[in-house]
Amino acid sequence: MTAMLRLERVSKSFVMHLQDGKVLPVVSGVSLEVAAGECVVLGGPSGAGKSSILKMIYGNYRCDSGRILVRDRDETVDVASAEPRRIVRLRRTTLGYVSQFLRAIPRVSALDLVVAAARDQGVAADEAEARARGLLGQLNVPERLWSLPPATFSGGEQQRVNIARGFVGDHAVLLLDEPTASLDARNRAAVVDLIQTKKRRGVALIGIFHDEDVRDRVADRIVDVTAFAAAAAA
Amino acid sequence: MTAAAYNFAYLDEQTKRMIRRAILKAIAIPGYQVPFASREMPMPYGWGTGGVQVTASILGRDDVLKVIDQGSDDTTNAVSIRKFFQKTAGVATTTATAEATVIQTRHRIPETPLQAGQVLVYQVPIPEPLRFLEPRETETRKMHALAEYGLMHVKLYEDIARHGHIATTYAYPVMVAGRYLMDPSPTPKFDNPKMHRSAALQLFGAGREKRIYAVPPHTEVVSLDFEDHPFEVNRFEQPCALCGAEGVYLDEVVLDDRGGRMFVCSDTDHCETRQAAGHRGTMASPIAAGEGGRRAD
Amino acid sequence: MPTDEAPLLMARGVTKLYGHRIGCQDVTFDLHAGEVLAVVGESGSGKSTLLSVLSTRAEPSAGRIEYRMRDGVARDLFRLNEAERRLLLRTDWGFVHQDPREGLRMGISAGGNVGERLMAVGERHYGRIRETAIDWLGRVEIDESRIDDTPRAYSGGMRQRLQIARNLVTAPRLVFMDEPTGGLDVSVQARLLDLLRGLVADLGLAAIVVTHDLAVARLLSHRIMVMRHGRVIETGLTDQVLDDPREPYTQLLVASVLT
């Protein structure tokens, strides 16, 4: 397959056992492909299952049926059926996830958080630090904050630290879960630049962007998720 | 009741046989603590009931017995044990190390090197060297069984960490025949090297704890240490004030309440023998020569 | 299959019965080098029983547990002789107790506590033992100046960190942890978890962490096993099980915590 990422007839529903086993259908029959250097944007109203699709690709949600194939160097991994430790490895080598929410770790500085994300992928220490500094600068995180743990940062600052974490590595497939939500115009533009750079380097990106301006500037294709709407159970 | 009413050496023959079996086993497994059915003795625990039972079990009518407490033949404990065997076994007793065939001791090993055929019997209060580090007997037995002795070094580590050197000066742990960790009883570590390859048989009896162990003649006895903190015996700065002996274990004797003191041989027999041979220390009185020199005070 | 793909620990049908009462039943899983597995469940779920059996503190009533020794050969843990088993316990394994008093020698200095395993495997150079102890105290953020204090003079958090250092000094490949943050204040827990997370990642340790605290599982583990009534009812990638729980009981468990 030339695609870096391919979903084949993926379906997902939630069974809510605490609510008498109520079945909550999410999506059904999702099939799509993302090639290297391409940015695919998931479209559709909120609640259509965009975020769930990203979470299934990342292995964070299970899927009921179908396959989620990710090219991991010379291998192809089916996230839907892979062993947990294979997914852990896939996330380290190939599959990145950028959300707007930072899971802050106590006592670790913003810079170290970003460096660690690169180091996890095997980037050399010097190189990781250089990249981290470059990204934090590009995302307008004031330098005086770099040595502080982000727990006390504003929401926007935390979000940008997290974006830096997501972009600092060499993941070949990046999942973008509304990374620009609530950013100002200047920072939105910075994120758009980062995405363009990744595309030029052949990274396959798939994401959710509510901001139409950003979406239009990064998207090669828009896949309307409403097409995969699952039939609601009674 | 007269002395004649006792069996020879107080214990009945069945008990002696039981203890001898324990002793034989102990000799066969150097350093290993053999349990035995310790008997009530007509003296309190802590007064050497283990050593007394061992001595009683090995004593023959021809034996010559010497008993020392610290290094001395004339302290209460030594005198009473000597009298005990005089009364119950009628054996000859002596204070001269060279003349004794069986020597029972509480702390010291005589300065005069022991010879083949002699037996040194130690009174042991606590036979288990790991006791203070690991209170569970089930666990310490397992540690002996598997020769897991790292914990003993933890004790020595603690010494160095606290005092800058290994501060354990008595009951200093040894490895016997490269296999069993052994507590040499309250013996000063000064005497540890005398255990190593001694020509005499060394037997250890712990009455309260019901254990017997042994070091057969010519057995390796190595004091534990660290590569960078090797085992060392304490050195005394001056010779014995009475007999002038050097390289022996000295006791401090306070002479008055103005700080006057002297250092003299802890081994009284050794000291007296030397004085009888004409050796003099700095504080020896000219008339104190000969028999009973130190007791003439 | 290449050797590094062979599991470190293999549990097959592990069952422990106490008379008619079930401790744990039919537990099967593989643990690979560098993998952190959280075993979660309420008290009485069998997670602690499972930990005792896996760490050879209790014998299973049925089932088999194999461990790949340092020489690469997988051995049945309950066919090891006592000497081999104990050697494993103090070299290639660690065990972090909830109550550090169970895992430390309270009357021995911090340095002695850390050095014990080294001495147990034959280290006989005081200077080197001390140097290693100082290095490890540093790694668990205990000031060097406290090396000669006994753990009695330490706070709960420090004791727990000391217990961790004492376990890791021989570079074990597998560490068992029983509610490692259990008895600690919330603020102290966060610091300890952070430290543990870092050490586990840096050293590439495999770990089996028993906890009732899903936050601990989320932060430390790659994979999770949910236990109930002695059985494993759900297992998978940690964030998957916690974010998309499938079993009714797991959904209840996840729903009952504030996140």
Coordinates of N, CA and C in Angstrom, one line a residue, chain A residues 12 14-18 59-64 84-85 87-88 91 103 105-108, chain C residues 5 32 35 141 191 194 197 218 222-223 234 237 239-241 243-244 246 248 251-252 255:
Chain A
K12 N -17.8 1.5 15.1 CA -17.7 1.6 16.5 C -19.0 2.0 17.1
F14 N -20.7 2.4 21.4 CA -20.5 2.2 22.8 C -21.6 1.4 23.4
V15 N -21.3 0.5 24.3 CA -22.4 -0.2 25.0 C -22.3 0.4 26.4
M16 N -23.4 1.1 26.8 CA -23.4 1.7 28.2 C -24.0 0.8 29.2
H17 N -23.2 0.0 29.8 CA -23.7 -1.0 30.8 C -24.4 -0.3 32.0
L18 N -23.9 0.8 32.3 CA -24.5 1.5 33.5 C -25.8 2.1 33.2
G59 N -5.6 3.9 18.8 CA -5.7 2.7 19.6 C -6.3 3.1 21.0
N60 N -6.7 4.3 21.1 CA -7.2 4.7 22.4 C -8.7 4.2 22.6
Y61 N -9.4 4.1 21.5 CA -10.7 3.5 21.5 C -10.6 2.2 20.7
R62 N -11.4 1.2 21.1 CA -11.4 0.0 20.3 C -12.4 0.1 19.2
C63 N -12.2 -0.7 18.2 CA -13.3 -0.7 17.2 C -14.0 -2.0 17.2
D64 N -15.2 -2.1 16.8 CA -16.0 -3.3 16.8 C -15.7 -4.2 15.6
P84 N -1.3 -4.9 22.7 CA -1.0 -3.6 23.3 C 0.5 -3.2 23.1
R85 N 1.4 -4.1 23.3 CA 2.8 -3.6 23.3 C 3.2 -3.3 21.9
I87 N 1.2 -1.7 19.9 CA 0.7 -0.3 19.7 C 1.6 0.7 20.5
V88 N 2.0 0.2 21.6 CA 2.9 1.1 22.4 C 4.2 1.4 21.5
R91 N 3.3 3.7 18.6 CA 3.2 5.1 19.0 C 4.5 5.8 19.2
R103 N -1.3 16.8 29.2 CA -1.2 16.1 30.5 C 0.1 16.5 31.2
I105 N 3.0 16.9 33.7 CA 3.7 16.0 34.7 C 4.3 16.9 35.7
P106 N 4.0 16.7 37.0 CA 4.5 17.6 38.0 C 6.0 17.7 38.0
R107 N 6.5 18.9 38.2 CA 7.9 19.2 38.3 C 8.7 19.1 37.1
V108 N 8.2 18.8 35.9 CA 9.0 18.7 34.7 C 8.7 20.0 33.9
Chain C
E5 N 12.0 -10.9 21.6 CA 10.5 -11.0 21.5 C 9.9 -12.0 22.4
H32 N 6.5 -8.7 28.8 CA 7.7 -8.6 28.0 C 8.7 -7.6 28.7
E35 N 8.0 -3.8 29.8 CA 6.6 -3.6 29.8 C 6.1 -3.4 31.2
E141 N 16.3 11.1 44.8 CA 16.1 12.4 45.3 C 16.2 12.5 46.8
R191 N 4.7 13.1 43.3 CA 6.2 13.2 43.2 C 6.7 11.8 43.0
D194 N 5.9 10.3 39.6 CA 6.7 10.9 38.6 C 8.1 10.2 38.6
R197 N 7.9 6.7 37.3 CA 7.7 6.7 35.9 C 9.0 6.8 35.1
R218 N -2.9 4.6 35.1 CA -2.8 5.4 33.9 C -1.4 6.0 33.7
H222 N 1.7 0.5 30.8 CA 1.3 0.4 29.4 C 0.0 -0.4 29.2
R223 N -0.1 -1.3 30.1 CA -1.2 -2.3 29.9 C -1.8 -2.6 31.2
E234 N -11.0 -8.0 32.2 CA -10.8 -7.2 31.0 C -9.3 -6.9 31.0
L237 N -4.5 -2.3 26.4 CA -3.8 -1.1 26.5 C -4.4 -0.2 27.6
D239 N -4.7 3.0 28.3 CA -5.6 4.2 28.0 C -6.9 3.7 27.3
Q240 N -6.7 2.5 26.5 CA -7.9 2.0 25.9 C -8.9 1.4 26.9
V241 N -8.4 0.7 27.9 CA -9.3 0.1 28.9 C -10.0 1.2 29.7
D243 N -10.3 4.5 28.8 CA -11.1 5.5 28.1 C -12.3 4.8 27.3
D244 N -12.2 3.5 27.1 CA -13.2 2.8 26.4 C -13.4 1.5 27.0
R246 N -15.0 -1.9 28.4 CA -16.0 -2.7 27.7 C -16.9 -3.4 28.7
P248 N -19.0 -4.3 32.0 CA -19.9 -3.5 32.9 C -19.1 -3.1 34.1
Q251 N -16.6 -0.4 33.4 CA -17.3 0.8 33.2 C -17.7 1.5 34.6
L252 N -18.1 0.6 35.5 CA -18.5 1.1 36.8 C -17.2 1.6 37.5
A255 N -16.2 4.8 36.0 CA -17.2 5.9 36.3 C -17.1 6.3 37.8

